[in-house]
PDB file of C-alpha atoms in Angstrom:
ATOM      1  CA  LEU I 638      36.763  30.128 -30.397  1.00  0.00           C
ATOM      2  CA  VAL I 639      33.226  31.192 -31.412  1.00  0.00           C
ATOM      3  CA  HIS I 640      31.695  32.744 -34.348  1.00  0.00           C
ATOM      4  CA  VAL I 641      28.659  34.932 -34.013  1.00  0.00           C
ATOM      5  CA  GLN I 642      27.278  36.723 -37.315  1.00  0.00           C
ATOM      6  CA  SER I 643      25.653  40.096 -37.944  1.00  0.00           C
ATOM      7  CA  GLU I 644      24.232  41.248 -40.841  1.00  0.00           C
ATOM      8  CA  THR I 645      26.437  44.407 -41.462  1.00  0.00           C
ATOM      9  CA  ASP I 646      30.017  45.226 -40.550  1.00  0.00           C
ATOM     10  CA  PHE I 647      29.091  48.144 -39.032  1.00  0.00           C
ATOM     11  CA  ALA I 648      26.938  46.217 -36.483  1.00  0.00           C
ATOM     12  CA  SER I 649      29.664  43.601 -35.790  1.00  0.00           C
ATOM     13  CA  ARG I 650      31.759  46.300 -34.288  1.00  0.00           C
ATOM     14  CA  SER I 651      29.274  48.101 -32.037  1.00  0.00           C
ATOM     15  CA  ALA I 652      30.334  47.661 -28.518  1.00  0.00           C
ATOM     16  CA  SER I 653      26.420  45.414 -28.140  1.00  0.00           C
ATOM     17  CA  PHE I 654      27.920  43.126 -30.602  1.00  0.00           C
ATOM     18  CA  VAL I 655      31.231  42.617 -29.013  1.00  0.00           C
ATOM     19  CA  ASP I 656      29.900  42.326 -25.679  1.00  0.00           C
ATOM     20  CA  LEU I 657      27.539  39.345 -26.958  1.00  0.00           C
ATOM     21  CA  VAL I 658      30.539  37.818 -28.774  1.00  0.00           C
ATOM     22  CA  GLN I 659      32.427  37.824 -24.908  1.00  0.00           C
ATOM     23  CA  HIS I 660      29.093  36.723 -23.513  1.00  0.00           C
ATOM     24  CA  VAL I 661      29.142  33.870 -25.941  1.00  0.00           C
ATOM     25  CA  ALA I 662      32.580  32.812 -25.397  1.00  0.00           C
ATOM     26  CA  ASN I 663      32.714  33.124 -21.427  1.00  0.00           C
ATOM     27  CA  ALA I 664      29.339  31.054 -21.502  1.00  0.00           C
ATOM     28  CA  THR I 665      30.345  28.501 -23.576  1.00  0.00           C
ATOM     29  CA  LEU I 666      33.802  27.908 -21.686  1.00  0.00           C
ATOM     30  CA  ARG I 667      32.347  27.364 -18.305  1.00  0.00           C
ATOM     31  CA  TYR I 668      29.508  24.951 -20.066  1.00  0.00           C
ATOM     32  CA  ASP I 669      32.392  23.003 -21.129  1.00  0.00           C
ATOM     33  CA  ALA I 670      33.941  22.990 -17.930  1.00  0.00           C
ATOM     34  CA  ALA I 671      30.747  21.215 -16.674  1.00  0.00           C
ATOM     35  CA  HIS I 672      30.383  19.046 -19.496  1.00  0.00           C
ATOM     36  CA  ALA I 673      33.855  17.253 -20.231  1.00  0.00           C
ATOM     37  CA  ASP I 674      33.146  15.772 -23.395  1.00  0.00           C
ATOM     38  CA  ALA I 675      31.494  18.777 -25.055  1.00  0.00           C
ATOM     39  CA  ILE I 676      34.040  19.850 -27.435  1.00  0.00           C
ATOM     40  CA  ALA I 677      31.803  21.688 -30.008  1.00  0.00           C
ATOM     41  CA  LEU I 678      28.637  22.744 -28.539  1.00  0.00           C
ATOM     42  CA  THR I 679      25.339  22.617 -30.856  1.00  0.00           C
ATOM     43  CA  GLU I 680      23.446  26.011 -30.844  1.00  0.00           C
ATOM     44  CA  ASP I 681      21.053  24.474 -28.361  1.00  0.00           C
ATOM     45  CA  GLN I 682      23.802  24.006 -25.939  1.00  0.00           C
ATOM     46  CA  ILE I 683      25.503  27.338 -26.680  1.00  0.00           C
ATOM     47  CA  LYS I 684      21.792  29.297 -26.041  1.00  0.00           C
ATOM     48  CA  GLU I 685      21.353  27.396 -22.675  1.00  0.00           C
ATOM     49  CA  ALA I 686      25.034  28.002 -21.529  1.00  0.00           C
ATOM     50  CA  SER I 687      24.936  31.187 -19.054  1.00  0.00           C
ATOM     51  CA  HIS I 688      27.602  33.497 -17.756  1.00  0.00           C
ATOM     52  CA  ASN I 689      27.073  35.959 -14.884  1.00  0.00           C
ATOM     53  CA  ASP I 690      23.668  33.817 -14.229  1.00  0.00           C
ATOM     54  CA  LYS I 691      22.633  34.848 -18.096  1.00  0.00           C
ATOM     55  CA  THR I 692      22.076  32.595 -20.843  1.00  0.00           C
ATOM     56  CA  VAL I 693      23.566  33.269 -24.007  1.00  0.00           C
ATOM     57  CA  GLN I 694      19.512  32.734 -25.214  1.00  0.00           C
ATOM     58  CA  THR I 695      19.195  35.981 -23.265  1.00  0.00           C
ATOM     59  CA  ALA I 696      21.966  37.820 -24.174  1.00  0.00           C
ATOM     60  CA  LEU I 697      21.176  37.109 -27.856  1.00  0.00           C
ATOM     61  CA  GLU I 698      17.828  38.608 -27.984  1.00  0.00           C
ATOM     62  CA  GLU I 699      19.008  41.446 -25.767  1.00  0.00           C
ATOM     63  CA  ALA I 700      21.313  42.177 -28.218  1.00  0.00           C
ATOM     64  CA  ILE I 701      19.168  41.952 -31.403  1.00  0.00           C
ATOM     65  CA  VAL I 702      16.976  44.464 -29.753  1.00  0.00           C
ATOM     66  CA  ALA I 703      19.874  46.658 -28.811  1.00  0.00           C
ATOM     67  CA  ILE I 704      21.615  46.495 -32.752  1.00  0.00           C
ATOM     68  CA  ARG I 705      18.150  46.029 -34.150  1.00  0.00           C
ATOM     69  CA  GLU I 706      19.740  43.167 -36.830  1.00  0.00           C
ATOM     70  CA  ASN I 707      19.367  39.521 -36.853  1.00  0.00           C
ATOM     71  CA  LEU I 708      22.498  37.665 -35.155  1.00  0.00           C
ATOM     72  CA  GLY I 709      23.356  34.493 -35.243  1.00  0.00           C
ATOM     73  CA  LEU I 710      25.463  31.485 -33.449  1.00  0.00           C
ATOM     74  CA  ALA I 711      27.775  30.069 -36.233  1.00  0.00           C
ATOM     75  CA  ASN I 712      29.779  28.013 -34.903  1.00  0.00           C
ATOM     76  CA  ASN I 713      32.388  27.257 -31.815  1.00  0.00           C
ATOM     77  CA  THR I 714      35.593  25.308 -31.198  1.00  0.00           C
ATOM     78  CA  GLN I 715      36.623  24.282 -27.641  1.00  0.00           C
ATOM     79  CA  TRP I 716      39.622  22.190 -26.576  1.00  0.00           C
ATOM     80  CA  ASN I 717      40.819  20.581 -23.501  1.00  0.00           C
ATOM     81  CA  VAL I 718      44.501  20.336 -23.068  1.00  0.00           C
ATOM     82  CA  LYS I 719      45.888  17.345 -20.788  1.00  0.00           C
ATOM     83  CA  ASP I 720      49.666  17.284 -21.899  1.00  0.00           C
ATOM     84  CA  ALA I 721      51.629  19.028 -19.301  1.00  0.00           C
ATOM     85  CA  ASN I 722      54.177  19.835 -22.181  1.00  0.00           C
ATOM     86  CA  ALA I 723      51.463  21.330 -24.440  1.00  0.00           C
ATOM     87  CA  VAL I 724      50.440  24.858 -24.838  1.00  0.00           C
ATOM     88  CA  LEU I 725      47.367  26.652 -26.263  1.00  0.00           C
ATOM     89  CA  VAL I 726      48.169  29.751 -28.194  1.00  0.00           C
ATOM     90  CA  GLY I 727      45.513  32.146 -29.810  1.00  0.00           C
ATOM     91  CA  TYR I 728      45.584  35.019 -32.128  1.00  0.00           C
ATOM     92  CA  VAL I 729      42.550  37.406 -33.274  1.00  0.00           C
ATOM     93  CA  HIS I 730      43.031  39.548 -36.188  1.00  0.00           C
ATOM     94  CA  GLY I 731      41.339  42.896 -36.580  1.00  0.00           C
ATOM     95  CA  ARG I 732      40.382  43.418 -32.803  1.00  0.00           C
ATOM     96  CA  VAL I 733      37.393  45.610 -31.982  1.00  0.00           C
ATOM     97  CA  ASP I 734      38.384  48.484 -29.468  1.00  0.00           C
ATOM     98  CA  GLY I 735      41.094  46.199 -27.682  1.00  0.00           C
ATOM     99  CA  SER I 736      38.570  43.338 -27.140  1.00  0.00           C
ATOM    100  CA  GLN I 737      39.086  39.976 -27.884  1.00  0.00           C
ATOM    101  CA  ALA I 738      36.456  39.933 -30.652  1.00  0.00           C
ATOM    102  CA  GLY I 739      37.521  40.532 -34.310  1.00  0.00           C
ATOM    103  CA  SER I 740      37.556  39.466 -37.999  1.00  0.00           C
ATOM    104  CA  ALA I 741      39.198  36.380 -37.713  1.00  0.00           C
ATOM    105  CA  ALA I 742      41.016  34.134 -35.096  1.00  0.00           C
ATOM    106  CA  ALA I 743      43.063  31.098 -35.089  1.00  0.00           C
ATOM    107  CA  LEU I 744      43.933  28.630 -32.176  1.00  0.00           C
ATOM    108  CA  VAL I 745      46.879  26.377 -32.267  1.00  0.00           C
ATOM    109  CA  GLU I 746      48.120  23.406 -29.778  1.00  0.00           C
ATOM    110  CA  LEU I 747      51.915  23.035 -29.689  1.00  0.00           C
ATOM    111  CA  THR I 748      53.989  20.036 -27.580  1.00  0.00           C
ATOM    112  CA  THR I 749      57.686  21.054 -27.166  1.00  0.00           C
ATOM    113  CA  THR I 750      60.477  18.222 -26.597  1.00  0.00           C
ATOM    114  CA  ASP I 751      62.426  20.689 -24.980  1.00  0.00           C
ATOM    115  CA  ASP I 752      61.788  20.621 -21.407  1.00  0.00           C
ATOM    116  CA  ALA I 753      63.588  23.692 -20.846  1.00  0.00           C
ATOM    117  CA  MET I 754      61.798  25.833 -23.360  1.00  0.00           C
ATOM    118  CA  GLU I 755      60.171  28.807 -21.244  1.00  0.00           C
ATOM    119  CA  LEU I 756      56.267  29.544 -21.604  1.00  0.00           C
ATOM    120  CA  SER I 757      56.878  32.990 -23.162  1.00  0.00           C
ATOM    121  CA  VAL I 758      59.033  31.127 -25.777  1.00  0.00           C
ATOM    122  CA  LYS I 759      56.239  28.684 -26.622  1.00  0.00           C
ATOM    123  CA  GLN I 760      53.726  31.459 -26.791  1.00  0.00           C
ATOM    124  CA  ASP I 761      55.727  33.327 -29.196  1.00  0.00           C
ATOM    125  CA  ILE I 762      56.283  30.531 -31.601  1.00  0.00           C
ATOM    126  CA  GLY I 763      52.459  29.783 -31.322  1.00  0.00           C
ATOM    127  CA  LYS I 764      51.178  33.121 -31.874  1.00  0.00           C
ATOM    128  CA  LYS I 765      53.358  33.502 -35.005  1.00  0.00           C
ATOM    129  CA  LEU I 766      51.913  30.575 -36.352  1.00  0.00           C
ATOM    130  CA  ALA I 767      48.432  31.558 -35.203  1.00  0.00           C
ATOM    131  CA  MET I 768      49.098  34.807 -37.185  1.00  0.00           C
ATOM    132  CA  HIS I 769      50.120  32.681 -40.044  1.00  0.00           C
ATOM    133  CA  ILE I 770      46.917  30.464 -40.178  1.00  0.00           C
ATOM    134  CA  VAL I 771      44.644  33.543 -40.094  1.00  0.00           C
ATOM    135  CA  ALA I 772      46.878  34.808 -43.212  1.00  0.00           C
ATOM    136  CA  ALA I 773      47.304  31.445 -45.213  1.00  0.00           C
ATOM    137  CA  LYS I 774      43.926  29.625 -44.247  1.00  0.00           C
ATOM    138  CA  PRO I 775      44.990  25.713 -44.323  1.00  0.00           C
ATOM    139  CA  GLU I 776      42.187  23.686 -44.097  1.00  0.00           C
ATOM    140  CA  TYR I 777      44.454  20.471 -42.690  1.00  0.00           C
ATOM    141  CA  LEU I 778      47.278  20.039 -40.668  1.00  0.00           C
ATOM    142  CA  ASP I 779      49.569  17.793 -43.059  1.00  0.00           C
ATOM    143  CA  ALA I 780      48.862  15.473 -46.118  1.00  0.00           C
ATOM    144  CA  GLU I 781      47.726  12.601 -44.042  1.00  0.00           C
ATOM    145  CA  SER I 782      44.999  14.869 -42.647  1.00  0.00           C
ATOM    146  CA  VAL I 783      43.274  15.089 -46.109  1.00  0.00           C
ATOM    147  CA  PRO I 784      40.601  13.148 -46.860  1.00  0.00           C
ATOM    148  CA  SER I 785      41.093  10.640 -49.127  1.00  0.00           C
ATOM    149  CA  HIS I 786      37.991  11.315 -51.299  1.00  0.00           C
ATOM    150  CA  ILE I 787      39.592  15.212 -51.611  1.00  0.00           C
ATOM    151  CA  VAL I 788      43.079  13.800 -52.676  1.00  0.00           C
ATOM    152  CA  ASP I 789      41.208  11.672 -55.341  1.00  0.00           C
ATOM    153  CA  GLY I 790      39.021  14.115 -56.423  1.00  0.00           C
ATOM    154  CA  GLU I 791      42.045  16.577 -56.953  1.00  0.00           C
ATOM    155  CA  ARG I 792      44.052  13.521 -58.859  1.00  0.00           C
ATOM    156  CA  ASN I 793      41.303  13.020 -61.400  1.00  0.00           C
ATOM    157  CA  ILE I 794      41.108  16.661 -62.099  1.00  0.00           C
ATOM    158  CA  LEU I 795      44.928  16.884 -62.687  1.00  0.00           C
ATOM    159  CA  LYS I 796      44.661  13.743 -64.763  1.00  0.00           C
ATOM    160  CA  SER I 797      42.071  15.278 -66.588  1.00  0.00           C
ATOM    161  CA  GLN I 798      43.961  18.635 -67.452  1.00  0.00           C
ATOM    162  CA  LEU I 799      47.002  16.474 -69.334  1.00  0.00           C
ATOM    163  CA  GLU I 800      44.547  13.985 -70.983  1.00  0.00           C
ATOM    164  CA  ASP I 801      45.207  15.419 -74.553  1.00  0.00           C
ATOM    165  CA  SER I 802      49.297  15.903 -73.633  1.00  0.00           C
ATOM    166  CA  ASN I 803      49.865  12.688 -75.325  1.00  0.00           C
ATOM    167  CA  LYS I 804      53.095  11.875 -72.623  1.00  0.00           C
ATOM    168  CA  PRO I 805      53.834   8.402 -71.444  1.00  0.00           C
ATOM    169  CA  PRO I 806      51.810   7.127 -68.482  1.00  0.00           C
ATOM    170  CA  GLN I 807      54.889   7.616 -65.965  1.00  0.00           C
ATOM    171  CA  VAL I 808      55.142  11.106 -66.948  1.00  0.00           C
ATOM    172  CA  MET I 809      51.889  11.878 -66.683  1.00  0.00           C
ATOM    173  CA  ASP I 810      52.197  10.201 -63.009  1.00  0.00           C
ATOM    174  CA  LYS I 811      55.159  12.317 -62.422  1.00  0.00           C
ATOM    175  CA  ILE I 812      53.632  15.981 -62.995  1.00  0.00           C
ATOM    176  CA  VAL I 813      50.638  14.375 -61.250  1.00  0.00           C
ATOM    177  CA  ASN I 814      52.267  13.741 -58.291  1.00  0.00           C
ATOM    178  CA  GLY I 815      54.249  17.027 -58.307  1.00  0.00           C
ATOM    179  CA  ARG I 816      51.141  19.491 -58.900  1.00  0.00           C
ATOM    180  CA  LEU I 817      49.398  17.098 -56.125  1.00  0.00           C
ATOM    181  CA  ARG I 818      52.685  18.290 -53.786  1.00  0.00           C
ATOM    182  CA  LYS I 819      51.566  21.860 -54.901  1.00  0.00           C
ATOM    183  CA  PHE I 820      48.079  21.242 -53.593  1.00  0.00           C
ATOM    184  CA  TYR I 821      49.574  19.995 -50.420  1.00  0.00           C
ATOM    185  CA  GLU I 822      51.240  23.290 -50.196  1.00  0.00           C
ATOM    186  CA  SER I 823      48.028  25.387 -50.553  1.00  0.00           C
ATOM    187  CA  VAL I 824      45.752  23.810 -47.969  1.00  0.00           C
ATOM    188  CA  CYS I 825      48.347  21.627 -45.454  1.00  0.00           C
ATOM    189  CA  LEU I 826      49.523  23.955 -42.606  1.00  0.00           C
ATOM    190  CA  ILE I 827      53.000  22.249 -41.956  1.00  0.00           C
ATOM    191  CA  GLU I 828      53.825  22.348 -45.868  1.00  0.00           C
ATOM    192  CA  GLN I 829      52.804  26.165 -46.237  1.00  0.00           C
ATOM    193  CA  GLU I 830      55.645  28.636 -46.500  1.00  0.00           C
ATOM    194  CA  HIS I 831      55.542  30.445 -42.905  1.00  0.00           C
ATOM    195  CA  LEU I 832      54.219  34.334 -43.982  1.00  0.00           C
ATOM    196  CA  VAL I 833      55.282  35.691 -40.431  1.00  0.00           C
ATOM    197  CA  GLU I 834      59.045  33.907 -40.148  1.00  0.00           C
ATOM    198  CA  GLU I 835      61.628  35.870 -41.821  1.00  0.00           C
ATOM    199  CA  GLY I 836      62.618  34.346 -45.026  1.00  0.00           C
ATOM    200  CA  ASN I 837      59.095  32.388 -45.176  1.00  0.00           C
ATOM    201  CA  PRO I 838      60.501  28.604 -44.180  1.00  0.00           C
ATOM    202  CA  LYS I 839      58.453  25.962 -44.380  1.00  0.00           C
ATOM    203  CA  VAL I 840      55.926  25.508 -41.386  1.00  0.00           C
ATOM    204  CA  LYS I 841      57.452  21.973 -40.788  1.00  0.00           C
ATOM    205  CA  ALA I 842      61.058  23.383 -41.046  1.00  0.00           C
ATOM    206  CA  VAL I 843      60.132  26.259 -37.919  1.00  0.00           C
ATOM    207  CA  ALA I 844      58.712  23.663 -36.027  1.00  0.00           C
ATOM    208  CA  LYS I 845      61.728  20.932 -36.200  1.00  0.00           C
ATOM    209  CA  ASP I 846      64.094  23.800 -35.327  1.00  0.00           C
ATOM    210  CA  ASN I 847      62.155  24.748 -32.550  1.00  0.00           C
ATOM    211  CA  ASN I 848      61.798  21.237 -31.195  1.00  0.00           C
ATOM    212  CA  VAL I 849      58.112  21.863 -31.126  1.00  0.00           C
ATOM    213  CA  GLN I 850      55.169  19.651 -32.601  1.00  0.00           C
ATOM    214  CA  ILE I 851      51.793  20.970 -33.824  1.00  0.00           C
ATOM    215  CA  ASN I 852      49.471  18.956 -32.852  1.00  0.00           C
ATOM    216  CA  ARG I 853      46.199  20.621 -34.352  1.00  0.00           C
ATOM    217  CA  PHE I 854      44.588  24.239 -35.180  1.00  0.00           C
ATOM    218  CA  ALA I 855      41.259  25.747 -35.507  1.00  0.00           C
ATOM    219  CA  LEU I 856      40.639  28.775 -37.814  1.00  0.00           C
ATOM    220  CA  ILE I 857      37.293  31.052 -37.880  1.00  0.00           C
ATOM    221  CA  SER I 858      37.396  33.974 -40.461  1.00  0.00           C
ATOM    222  CA  ILE I 859      34.673  35.841 -42.014  1.00  0.00           C
TER     223      ILE I 859
END
């Protein structure tokens, strides 16, 4: 996944901009193949990466001249999958003219314990999950992934909201824990209601029913 910025929406939907985005993606993919330990490239590494004998730096400069706007390289995510049972699935939202460039994109890695599951089934599960990620914008995979300082901060906010309630400490703790669960449901992928599946079951329930484990995800949205 790569994130390239423009100053206007009009520019971001131009052919020159789309060509630049696809060039950046192809170049960084090849750079990663030559540098196995490079997962998220720095801006300088992206600029020196090349595709079809043209560096990203050159492609960027040419696009700026063509579009007449300042363009920037924001961030990127690259994964190498080594597990034979794992599959990477992506989804691009708001695609421009059928390209792989759009206004948002998600990538998800799944592992299945069902050896007989066909690749097309894995891809369908993954695509629906990636579509959900674009729509729901989770920040973490699960509750254990949320940094402790984020949880502590949220807990303190919830406690401060109950300071004048005159409720016993044990009751306040139950209320705080209940609201923390709501917090996890809003920011943790597996705790969210699946927005693409019929009936909106929890994401973790969909994964369990399909014998799938969600290993990680990435989201870029503007």
